[in-house]
Short mmCIF file of C-alpha atoms in Angstrom, two decimals:
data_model
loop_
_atom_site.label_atom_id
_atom_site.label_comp_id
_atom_site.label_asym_id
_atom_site.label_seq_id
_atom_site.Cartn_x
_atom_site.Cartn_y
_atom_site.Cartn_z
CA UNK A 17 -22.23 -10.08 -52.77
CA UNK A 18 -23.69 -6.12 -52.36
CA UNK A 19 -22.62 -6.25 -48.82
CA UNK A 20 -19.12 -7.62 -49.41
CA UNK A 21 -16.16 -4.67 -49.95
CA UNK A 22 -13.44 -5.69 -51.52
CA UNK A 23 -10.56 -5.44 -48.68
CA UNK A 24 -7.77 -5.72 -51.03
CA UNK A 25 -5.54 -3.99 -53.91
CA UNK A 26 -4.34 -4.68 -57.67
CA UNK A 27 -1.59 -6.48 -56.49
CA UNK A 28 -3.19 -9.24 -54.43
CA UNK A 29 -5.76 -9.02 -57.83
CA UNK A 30 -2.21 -9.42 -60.08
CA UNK A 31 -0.92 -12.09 -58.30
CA UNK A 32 -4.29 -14.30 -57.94
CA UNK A 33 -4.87 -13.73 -61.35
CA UNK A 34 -1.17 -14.54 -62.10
CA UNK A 35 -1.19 -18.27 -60.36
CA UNK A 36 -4.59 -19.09 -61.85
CA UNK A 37 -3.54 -19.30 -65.19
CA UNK A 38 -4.38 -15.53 -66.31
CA UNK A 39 -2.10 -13.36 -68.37
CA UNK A 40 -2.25 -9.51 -69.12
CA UNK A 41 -2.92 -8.15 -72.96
CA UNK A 42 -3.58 -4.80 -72.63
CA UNK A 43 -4.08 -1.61 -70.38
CA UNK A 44 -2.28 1.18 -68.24
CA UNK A 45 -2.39 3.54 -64.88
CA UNK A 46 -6.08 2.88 -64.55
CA UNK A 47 -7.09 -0.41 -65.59
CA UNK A 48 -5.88 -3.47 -67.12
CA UNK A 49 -7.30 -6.47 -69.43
CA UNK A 50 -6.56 -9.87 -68.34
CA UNK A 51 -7.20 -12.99 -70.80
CA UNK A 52 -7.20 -16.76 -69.62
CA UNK A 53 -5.87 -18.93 -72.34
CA UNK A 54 -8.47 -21.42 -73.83
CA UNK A 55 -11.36 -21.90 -75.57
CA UNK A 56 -13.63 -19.84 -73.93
CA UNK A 57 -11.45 -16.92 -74.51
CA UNK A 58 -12.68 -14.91 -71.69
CA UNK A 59 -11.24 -11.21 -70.68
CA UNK A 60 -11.57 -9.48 -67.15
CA UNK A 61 -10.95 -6.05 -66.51
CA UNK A 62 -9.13 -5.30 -63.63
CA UNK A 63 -9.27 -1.49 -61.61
CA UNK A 64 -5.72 -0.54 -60.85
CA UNK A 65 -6.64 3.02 -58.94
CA UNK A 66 -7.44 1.58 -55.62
CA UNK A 67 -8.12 5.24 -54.46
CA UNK A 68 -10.72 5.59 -57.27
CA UNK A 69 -14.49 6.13 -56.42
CA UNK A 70 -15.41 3.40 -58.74
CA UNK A 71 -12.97 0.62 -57.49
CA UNK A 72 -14.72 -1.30 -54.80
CA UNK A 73 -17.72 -1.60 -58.07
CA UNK A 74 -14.80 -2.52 -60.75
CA UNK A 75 -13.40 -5.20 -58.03
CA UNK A 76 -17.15 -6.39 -57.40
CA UNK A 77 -17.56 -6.89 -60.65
CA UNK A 78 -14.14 -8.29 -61.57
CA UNK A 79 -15.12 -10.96 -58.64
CA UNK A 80 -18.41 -11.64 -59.96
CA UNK A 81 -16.74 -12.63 -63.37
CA UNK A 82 -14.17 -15.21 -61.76
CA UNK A 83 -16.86 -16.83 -59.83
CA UNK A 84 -19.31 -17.76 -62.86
CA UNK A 85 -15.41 -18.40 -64.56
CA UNK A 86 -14.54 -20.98 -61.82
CA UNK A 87 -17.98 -21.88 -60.66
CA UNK A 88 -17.24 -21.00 -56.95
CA UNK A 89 -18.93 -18.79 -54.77
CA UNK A 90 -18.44 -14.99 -54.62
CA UNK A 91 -17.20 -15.46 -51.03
CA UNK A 92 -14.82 -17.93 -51.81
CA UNK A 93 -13.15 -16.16 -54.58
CA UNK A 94 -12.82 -12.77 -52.46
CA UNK A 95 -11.58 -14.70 -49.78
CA UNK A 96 -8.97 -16.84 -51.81
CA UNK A 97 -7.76 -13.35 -53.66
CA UNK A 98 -7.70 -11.41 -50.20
CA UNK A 99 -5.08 -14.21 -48.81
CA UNK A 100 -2.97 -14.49 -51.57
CA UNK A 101 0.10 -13.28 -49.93
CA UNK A 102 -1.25 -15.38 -46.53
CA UNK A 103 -0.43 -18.33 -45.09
CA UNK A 104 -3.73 -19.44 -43.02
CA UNK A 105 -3.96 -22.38 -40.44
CA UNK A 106 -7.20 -24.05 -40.11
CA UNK A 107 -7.68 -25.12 -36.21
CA UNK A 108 -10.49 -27.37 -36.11
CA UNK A 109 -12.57 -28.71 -33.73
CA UNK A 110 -14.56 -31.46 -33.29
CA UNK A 111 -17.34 -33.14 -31.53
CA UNK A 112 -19.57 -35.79 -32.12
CA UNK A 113 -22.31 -33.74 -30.07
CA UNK A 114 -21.19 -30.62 -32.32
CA UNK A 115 -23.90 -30.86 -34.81
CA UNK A 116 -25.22 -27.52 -34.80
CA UNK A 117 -21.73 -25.67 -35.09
CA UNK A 118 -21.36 -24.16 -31.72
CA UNK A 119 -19.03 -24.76 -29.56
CA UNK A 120 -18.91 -24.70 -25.59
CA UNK A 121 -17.37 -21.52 -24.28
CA UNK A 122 -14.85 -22.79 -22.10
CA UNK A 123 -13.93 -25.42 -25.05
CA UNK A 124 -13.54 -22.32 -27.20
CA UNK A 125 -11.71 -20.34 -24.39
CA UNK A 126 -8.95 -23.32 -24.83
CA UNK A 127 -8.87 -23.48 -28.70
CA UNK A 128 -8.29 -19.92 -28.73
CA UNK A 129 -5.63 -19.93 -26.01
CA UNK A 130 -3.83 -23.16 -27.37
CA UNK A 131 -3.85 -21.60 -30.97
CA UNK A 132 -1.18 -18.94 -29.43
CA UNK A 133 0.39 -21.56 -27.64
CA UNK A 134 0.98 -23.00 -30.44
CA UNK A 135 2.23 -20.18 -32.79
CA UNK A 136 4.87 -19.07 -29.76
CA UNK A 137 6.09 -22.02 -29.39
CA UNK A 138 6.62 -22.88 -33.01
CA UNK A 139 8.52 -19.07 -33.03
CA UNK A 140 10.40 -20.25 -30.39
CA UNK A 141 11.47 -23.18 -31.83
CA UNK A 142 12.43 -21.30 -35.21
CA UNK A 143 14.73 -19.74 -33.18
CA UNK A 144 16.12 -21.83 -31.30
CA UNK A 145 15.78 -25.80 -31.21
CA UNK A 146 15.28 -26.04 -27.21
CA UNK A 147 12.76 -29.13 -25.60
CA UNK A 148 10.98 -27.07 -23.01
CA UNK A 149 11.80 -23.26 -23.15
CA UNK A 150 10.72 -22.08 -19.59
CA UNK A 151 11.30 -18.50 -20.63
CA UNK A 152 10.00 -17.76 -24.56
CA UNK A 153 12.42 -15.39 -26.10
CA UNK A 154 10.58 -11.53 -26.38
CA UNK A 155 10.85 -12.73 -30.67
CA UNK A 156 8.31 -15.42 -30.24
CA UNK A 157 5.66 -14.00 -28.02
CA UNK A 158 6.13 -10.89 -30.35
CA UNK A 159 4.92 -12.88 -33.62
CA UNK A 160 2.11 -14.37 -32.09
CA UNK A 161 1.21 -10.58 -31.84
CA UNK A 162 1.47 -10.07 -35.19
CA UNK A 163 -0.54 -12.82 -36.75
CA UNK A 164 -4.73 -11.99 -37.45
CA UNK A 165 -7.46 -13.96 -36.77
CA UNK A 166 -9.82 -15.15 -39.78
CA UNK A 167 -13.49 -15.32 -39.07
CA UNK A 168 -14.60 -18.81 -37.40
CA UNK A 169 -16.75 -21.37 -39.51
CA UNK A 170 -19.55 -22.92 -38.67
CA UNK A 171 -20.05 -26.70 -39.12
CA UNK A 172 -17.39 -28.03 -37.84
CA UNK A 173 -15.26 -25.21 -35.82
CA UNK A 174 -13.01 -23.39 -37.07
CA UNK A 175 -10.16 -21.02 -35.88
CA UNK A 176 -8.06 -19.55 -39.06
CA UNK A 177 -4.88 -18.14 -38.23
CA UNK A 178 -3.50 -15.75 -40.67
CA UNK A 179 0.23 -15.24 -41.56
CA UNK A 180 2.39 -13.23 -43.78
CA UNK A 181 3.43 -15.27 -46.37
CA UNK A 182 6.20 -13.92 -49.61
CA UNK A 183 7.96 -16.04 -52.46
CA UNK A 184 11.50 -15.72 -51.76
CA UNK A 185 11.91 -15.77 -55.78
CA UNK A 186 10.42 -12.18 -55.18
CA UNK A 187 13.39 -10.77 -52.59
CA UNK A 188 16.32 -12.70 -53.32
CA UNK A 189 18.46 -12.32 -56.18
CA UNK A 190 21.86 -13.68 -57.32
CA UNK A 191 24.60 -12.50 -55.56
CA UNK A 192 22.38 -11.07 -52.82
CA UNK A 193 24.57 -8.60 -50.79
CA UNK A 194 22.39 -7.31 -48.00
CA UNK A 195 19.02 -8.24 -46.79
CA UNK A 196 16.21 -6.01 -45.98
CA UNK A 197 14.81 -6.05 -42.59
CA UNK A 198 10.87 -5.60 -43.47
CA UNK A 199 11.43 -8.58 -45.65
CA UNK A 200 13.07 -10.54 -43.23
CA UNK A 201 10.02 -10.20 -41.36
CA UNK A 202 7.71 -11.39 -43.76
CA UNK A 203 9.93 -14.73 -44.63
CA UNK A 204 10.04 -14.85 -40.69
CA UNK A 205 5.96 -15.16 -40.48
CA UNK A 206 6.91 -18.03 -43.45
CA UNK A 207 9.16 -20.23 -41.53
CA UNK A 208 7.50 -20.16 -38.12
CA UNK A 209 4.57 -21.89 -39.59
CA UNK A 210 6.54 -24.11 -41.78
CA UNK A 211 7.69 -24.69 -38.11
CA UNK A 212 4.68 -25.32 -36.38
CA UNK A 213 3.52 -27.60 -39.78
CA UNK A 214 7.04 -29.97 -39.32
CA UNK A 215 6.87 -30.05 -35.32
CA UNK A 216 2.64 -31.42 -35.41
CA UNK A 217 3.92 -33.83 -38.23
CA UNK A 218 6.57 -35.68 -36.08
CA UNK A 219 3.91 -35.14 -33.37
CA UNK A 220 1.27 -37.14 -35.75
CA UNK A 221 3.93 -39.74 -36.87
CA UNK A 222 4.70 -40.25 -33.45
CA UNK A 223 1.71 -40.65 -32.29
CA UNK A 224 0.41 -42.94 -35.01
CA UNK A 225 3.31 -45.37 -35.19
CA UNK A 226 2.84 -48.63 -33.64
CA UNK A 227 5.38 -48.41 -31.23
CA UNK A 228 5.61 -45.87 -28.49
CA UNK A 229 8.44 -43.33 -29.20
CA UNK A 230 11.51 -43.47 -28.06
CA UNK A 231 14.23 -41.62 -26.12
CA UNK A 232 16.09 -41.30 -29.35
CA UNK A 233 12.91 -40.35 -31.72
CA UNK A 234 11.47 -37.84 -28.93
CA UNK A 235 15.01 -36.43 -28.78
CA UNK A 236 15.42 -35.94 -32.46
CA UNK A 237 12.18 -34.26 -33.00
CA UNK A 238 13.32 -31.45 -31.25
CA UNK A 239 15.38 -30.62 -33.98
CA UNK A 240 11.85 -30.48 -36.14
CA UNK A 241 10.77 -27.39 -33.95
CA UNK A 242 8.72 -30.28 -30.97
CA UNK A 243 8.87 -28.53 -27.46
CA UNK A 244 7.14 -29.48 -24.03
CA UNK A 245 5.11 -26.19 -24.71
CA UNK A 246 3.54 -27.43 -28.09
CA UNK A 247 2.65 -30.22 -26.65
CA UNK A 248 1.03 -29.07 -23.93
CA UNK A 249 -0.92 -26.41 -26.06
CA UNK A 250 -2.17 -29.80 -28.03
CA UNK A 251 -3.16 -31.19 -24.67
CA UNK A 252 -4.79 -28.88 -23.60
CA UNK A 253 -7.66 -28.38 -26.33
CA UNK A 254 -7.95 -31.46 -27.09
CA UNK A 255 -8.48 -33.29 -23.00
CA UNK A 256 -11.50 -30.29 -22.61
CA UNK A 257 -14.89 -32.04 -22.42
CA UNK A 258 -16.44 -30.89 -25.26
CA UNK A 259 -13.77 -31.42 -27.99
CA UNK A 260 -12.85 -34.68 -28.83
CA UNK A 261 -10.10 -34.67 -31.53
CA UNK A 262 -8.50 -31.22 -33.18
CA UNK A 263 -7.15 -31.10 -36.84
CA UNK A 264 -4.46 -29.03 -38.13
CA UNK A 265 -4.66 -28.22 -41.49
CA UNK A 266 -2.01 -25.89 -43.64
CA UNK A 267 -3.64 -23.17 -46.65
CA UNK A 268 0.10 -22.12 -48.05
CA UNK A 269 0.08 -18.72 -49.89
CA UNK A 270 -0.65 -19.34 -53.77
CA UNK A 271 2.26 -16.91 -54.56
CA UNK A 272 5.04 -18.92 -52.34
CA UNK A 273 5.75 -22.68 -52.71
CA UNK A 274 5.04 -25.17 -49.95
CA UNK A 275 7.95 -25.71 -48.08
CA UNK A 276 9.02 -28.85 -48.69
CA UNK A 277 8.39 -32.27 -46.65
CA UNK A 278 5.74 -30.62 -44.83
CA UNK A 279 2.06 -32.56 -44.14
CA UNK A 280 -0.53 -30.18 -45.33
CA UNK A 281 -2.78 -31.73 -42.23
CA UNK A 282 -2.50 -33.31 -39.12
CA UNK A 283 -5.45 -34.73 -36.91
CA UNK A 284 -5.30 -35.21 -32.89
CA UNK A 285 -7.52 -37.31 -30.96
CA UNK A 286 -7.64 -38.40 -27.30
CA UNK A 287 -5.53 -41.27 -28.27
CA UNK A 288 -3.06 -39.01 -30.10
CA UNK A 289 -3.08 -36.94 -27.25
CA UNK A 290 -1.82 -40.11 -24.68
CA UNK A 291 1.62 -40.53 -26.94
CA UNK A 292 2.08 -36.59 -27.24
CA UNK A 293 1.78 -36.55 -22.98
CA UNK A 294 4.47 -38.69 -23.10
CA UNK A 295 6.93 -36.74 -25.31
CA UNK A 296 5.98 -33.54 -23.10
CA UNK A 297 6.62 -35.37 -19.73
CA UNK A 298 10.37 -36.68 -21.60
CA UNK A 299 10.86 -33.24 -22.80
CA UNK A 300 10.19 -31.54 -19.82
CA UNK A 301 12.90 -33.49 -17.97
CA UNK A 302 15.26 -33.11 -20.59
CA UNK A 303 18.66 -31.65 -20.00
CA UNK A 304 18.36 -27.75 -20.59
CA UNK A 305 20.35 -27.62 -24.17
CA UNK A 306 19.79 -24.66 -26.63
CA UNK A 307 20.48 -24.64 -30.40
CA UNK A 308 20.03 -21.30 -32.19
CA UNK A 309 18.87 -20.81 -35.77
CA UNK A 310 19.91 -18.15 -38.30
CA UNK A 311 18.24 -17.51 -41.50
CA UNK A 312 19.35 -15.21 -43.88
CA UNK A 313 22.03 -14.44 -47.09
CA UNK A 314 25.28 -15.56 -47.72
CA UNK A 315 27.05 -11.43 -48.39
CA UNK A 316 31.09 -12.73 -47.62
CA UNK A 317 33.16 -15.41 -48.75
CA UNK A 318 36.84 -16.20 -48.20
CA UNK A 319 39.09 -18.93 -48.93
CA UNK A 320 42.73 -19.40 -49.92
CA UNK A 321 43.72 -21.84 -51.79
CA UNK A 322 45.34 -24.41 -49.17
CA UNK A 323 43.01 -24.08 -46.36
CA UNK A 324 40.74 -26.91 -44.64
CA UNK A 325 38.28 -24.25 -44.07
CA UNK A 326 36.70 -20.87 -45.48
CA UNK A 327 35.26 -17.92 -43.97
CA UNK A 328 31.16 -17.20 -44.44
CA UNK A 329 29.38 -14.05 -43.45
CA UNK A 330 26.08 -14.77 -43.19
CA UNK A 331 23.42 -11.19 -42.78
CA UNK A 332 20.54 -12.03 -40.95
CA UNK A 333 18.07 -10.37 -37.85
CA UNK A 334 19.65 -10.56 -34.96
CA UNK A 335 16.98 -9.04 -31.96
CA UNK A 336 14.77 -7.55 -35.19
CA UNK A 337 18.40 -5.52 -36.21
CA UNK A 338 20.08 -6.74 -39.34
CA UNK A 339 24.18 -8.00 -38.48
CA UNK A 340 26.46 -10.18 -39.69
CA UNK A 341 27.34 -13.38 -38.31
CA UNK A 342 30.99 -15.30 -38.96
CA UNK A 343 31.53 -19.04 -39.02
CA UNK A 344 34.10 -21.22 -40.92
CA UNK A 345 33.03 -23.92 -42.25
CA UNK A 346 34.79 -27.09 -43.94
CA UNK A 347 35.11 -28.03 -47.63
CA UNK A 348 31.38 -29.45 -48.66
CA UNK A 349 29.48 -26.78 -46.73
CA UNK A 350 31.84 -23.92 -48.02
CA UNK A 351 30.73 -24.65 -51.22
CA UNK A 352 26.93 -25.12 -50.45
CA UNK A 353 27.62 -21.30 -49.26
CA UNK A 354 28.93 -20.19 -52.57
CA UNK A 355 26.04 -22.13 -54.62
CA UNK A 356 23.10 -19.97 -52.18
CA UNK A 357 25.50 -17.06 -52.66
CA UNK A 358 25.96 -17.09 -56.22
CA UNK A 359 22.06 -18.38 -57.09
CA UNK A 360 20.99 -15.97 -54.31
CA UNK A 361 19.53 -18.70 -52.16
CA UNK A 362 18.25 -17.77 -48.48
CA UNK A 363 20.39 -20.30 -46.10
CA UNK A 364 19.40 -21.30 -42.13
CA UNK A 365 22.51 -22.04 -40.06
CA UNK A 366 22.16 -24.12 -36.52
CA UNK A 367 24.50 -24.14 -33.48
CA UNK A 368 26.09 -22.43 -30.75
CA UNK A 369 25.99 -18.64 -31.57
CA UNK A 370 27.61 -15.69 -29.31
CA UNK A 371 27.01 -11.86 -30.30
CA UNK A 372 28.11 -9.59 -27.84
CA UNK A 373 27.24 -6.34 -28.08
CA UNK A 374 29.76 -3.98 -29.71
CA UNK A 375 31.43 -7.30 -30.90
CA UNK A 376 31.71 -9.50 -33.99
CA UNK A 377 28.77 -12.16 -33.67
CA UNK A 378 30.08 -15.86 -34.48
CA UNK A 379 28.69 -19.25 -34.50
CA UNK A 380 30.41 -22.52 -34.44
CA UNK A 381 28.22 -24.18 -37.33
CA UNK A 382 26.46 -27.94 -36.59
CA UNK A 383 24.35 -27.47 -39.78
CA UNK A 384 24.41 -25.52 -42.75
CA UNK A 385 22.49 -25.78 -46.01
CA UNK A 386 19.23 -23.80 -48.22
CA UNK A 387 16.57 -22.67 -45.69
CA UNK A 388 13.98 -25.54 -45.68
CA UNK A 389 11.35 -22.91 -44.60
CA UNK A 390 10.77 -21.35 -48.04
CA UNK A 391 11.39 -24.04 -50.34
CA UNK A 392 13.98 -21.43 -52.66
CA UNK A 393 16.29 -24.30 -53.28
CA UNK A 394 13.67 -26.65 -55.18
#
């Protein structure tokens, strides 16, 4: 524990302490008293001057208290309050022959390259619902930029991919009337793993059903974010000599919910891998079709009385720039847009968009509901 320094603030202390059951009694500008209902009755101080020459020993101690509190390791508890506004994706792989913990380095070489495969294709895909991209748009192979890499783990192999991760409880409120671009950004990180985490699911179903997929099921799970590219980053890991099956598994922030319907973990093995080169070879072939994805606030609603249809402004990032996009939409989704608007729900709209420059942006509307991505609407 002496050699470990704290690398975070008294927020990410706040929150952790918040979601664990914790609850503040007392304090002010410099340091606060935190008491865990129960019998034990116990009471943490917690530093609040992260500039102060004392704070990296307050948070020491502070850490030192939770772990004898929760009976886990020092390491674990720094690690779990250093993440709390993360999302982090465990790549593993494995090896019957991997007793020791290493890993070939050209088996490596392909876990680390498929592990951006993976995240810019599942950006891709949370922007637009396309089997086999060809050209990534600039968005995608820009987020894969932005995510970190988490030390690897011994034992089994491990690759931890860290995202931003923020409740949207936290950013949206009733009535919501603009949206703020540096949040969007954050909720972005959110859905492009809640992405990634639906596409490998229908890849696992898939692949585990007793039947092998068809036309129909391979073309419908391109609407779940599956893409000849995320396949092929799967294949790719998983067919190199020294790895013979790679698991998937999901960490969701503490602070956000899970989004919902999405598998926590998904395993690959060579067999696994036989089905998902069969949905990459169908994708690949696949008529080139595109279907983009908005995410954002409902901020304009019109209706008169008599019409069939009513007229929805929804602000969202358009190319990392915040605009407004215009669609009409009939009676039942009209009024799923005044429910997000009025409860201040976050809301993902599919289908054929055009923004020219200088111009109004539109999109004529095949779907329209809560944003699945952040779970708001639970």
């Amino acid at each position: 524990m002496a050699d470990i320094t704290p690398d975070f603030g008294p927020e990410e202390i706040r929150s952790y302490l918040k979601v664990t059951g914790w609850a503040p009694v007392s304090g002010g500008a410099v340091a606060e008293l935190w008491t865990l209902p129960g019998p034990a009755d116990e009471v943490v101080l917690v530093p609040m001057k992260p500039g102060a020459p004392d704070f990296a020993k307050r948070a020491r101690i502070l850490i030192q208290d939770l772990s004898r509190i929760e009976c886990e390791d020092v390491q674990t508890v720094h690690d779990a309050i250093a993440t709390i506004y993360n999302d982090v994706t465990d790549l593993r792989a494995s090896h019957p022959s991997m007793s020791d913990g290493s890993i070939p380095l050209e088996s490596g070489y392909e876990l680390f390259v498929s592990a951006k495969r993976l995240r810019v294709a599942s950006a891709a895909a949370t922007l637009r619902r396309q089997g086999h991209f060809r050209n990534f748009p600039p968005r995608a192979r820009d987020q894969a930029r932005e995510v970190r890499l988490g030390q690897t783990r011994r034992g089994s192999y491990i690759v931890p991919i860290i995202s931003q991760a923020r409740s949207p409880e936290d950013v949206y409120s009733p009535r919501q009337d603009h949206i703020d671009v540096k949040i969007e950004e954050t909720l972005f990180d959110r859905r492009v793993t809640a992405t990634m985490s639906r596409a490998l699911g229908v890849l696992g179903d898939m692949a585990g059903a007793d039947h092998e997929p068809t036309p129909s099921e391979i073309n419908d799970s391109i609407g779940e974010g599956v893409s000849y590219e995320l396949c092929k980053a799967l294949a790719k890991v998983v067919n190199t000599e020294s790895v013979s099956a790679l698991d998937v598994t999901f960490n969701w922030s503490r602070v956000a919910a899970p989004p919902p319907g999405t598998p926590t973990r998904v395993e690959f093995n060579r067999e696994a891998i036989e089905i998902v080169d069969l949905v990459s070879e169908q994708l690949k072939s696949k008529i080139h079709t595109r279907n983009h994805l908005i995410y954002g606030v409902v901020t304009d609603l019109s209706r008169h009385p008599n019409d069939d249809t009513g007229h929805v402004g929804v602000q969202t990032l358009l190319q990392r720039r915040s605009r407004t996009v215009w669609m009409d939409l009939p009676d039942r989704e009209y009024h799923t847009a005044v429910r997000c608007h009025d409860a201040g729900i976050p809301v993902r709209v599919s289908g054929t968009l055009t923004s020219p420059p200088g111009g109004l942006a539109r999109m004529n509307v095949s779907a329209f509901g809560p944003d699945p991505s952040l779970g708001a609407d639970n």
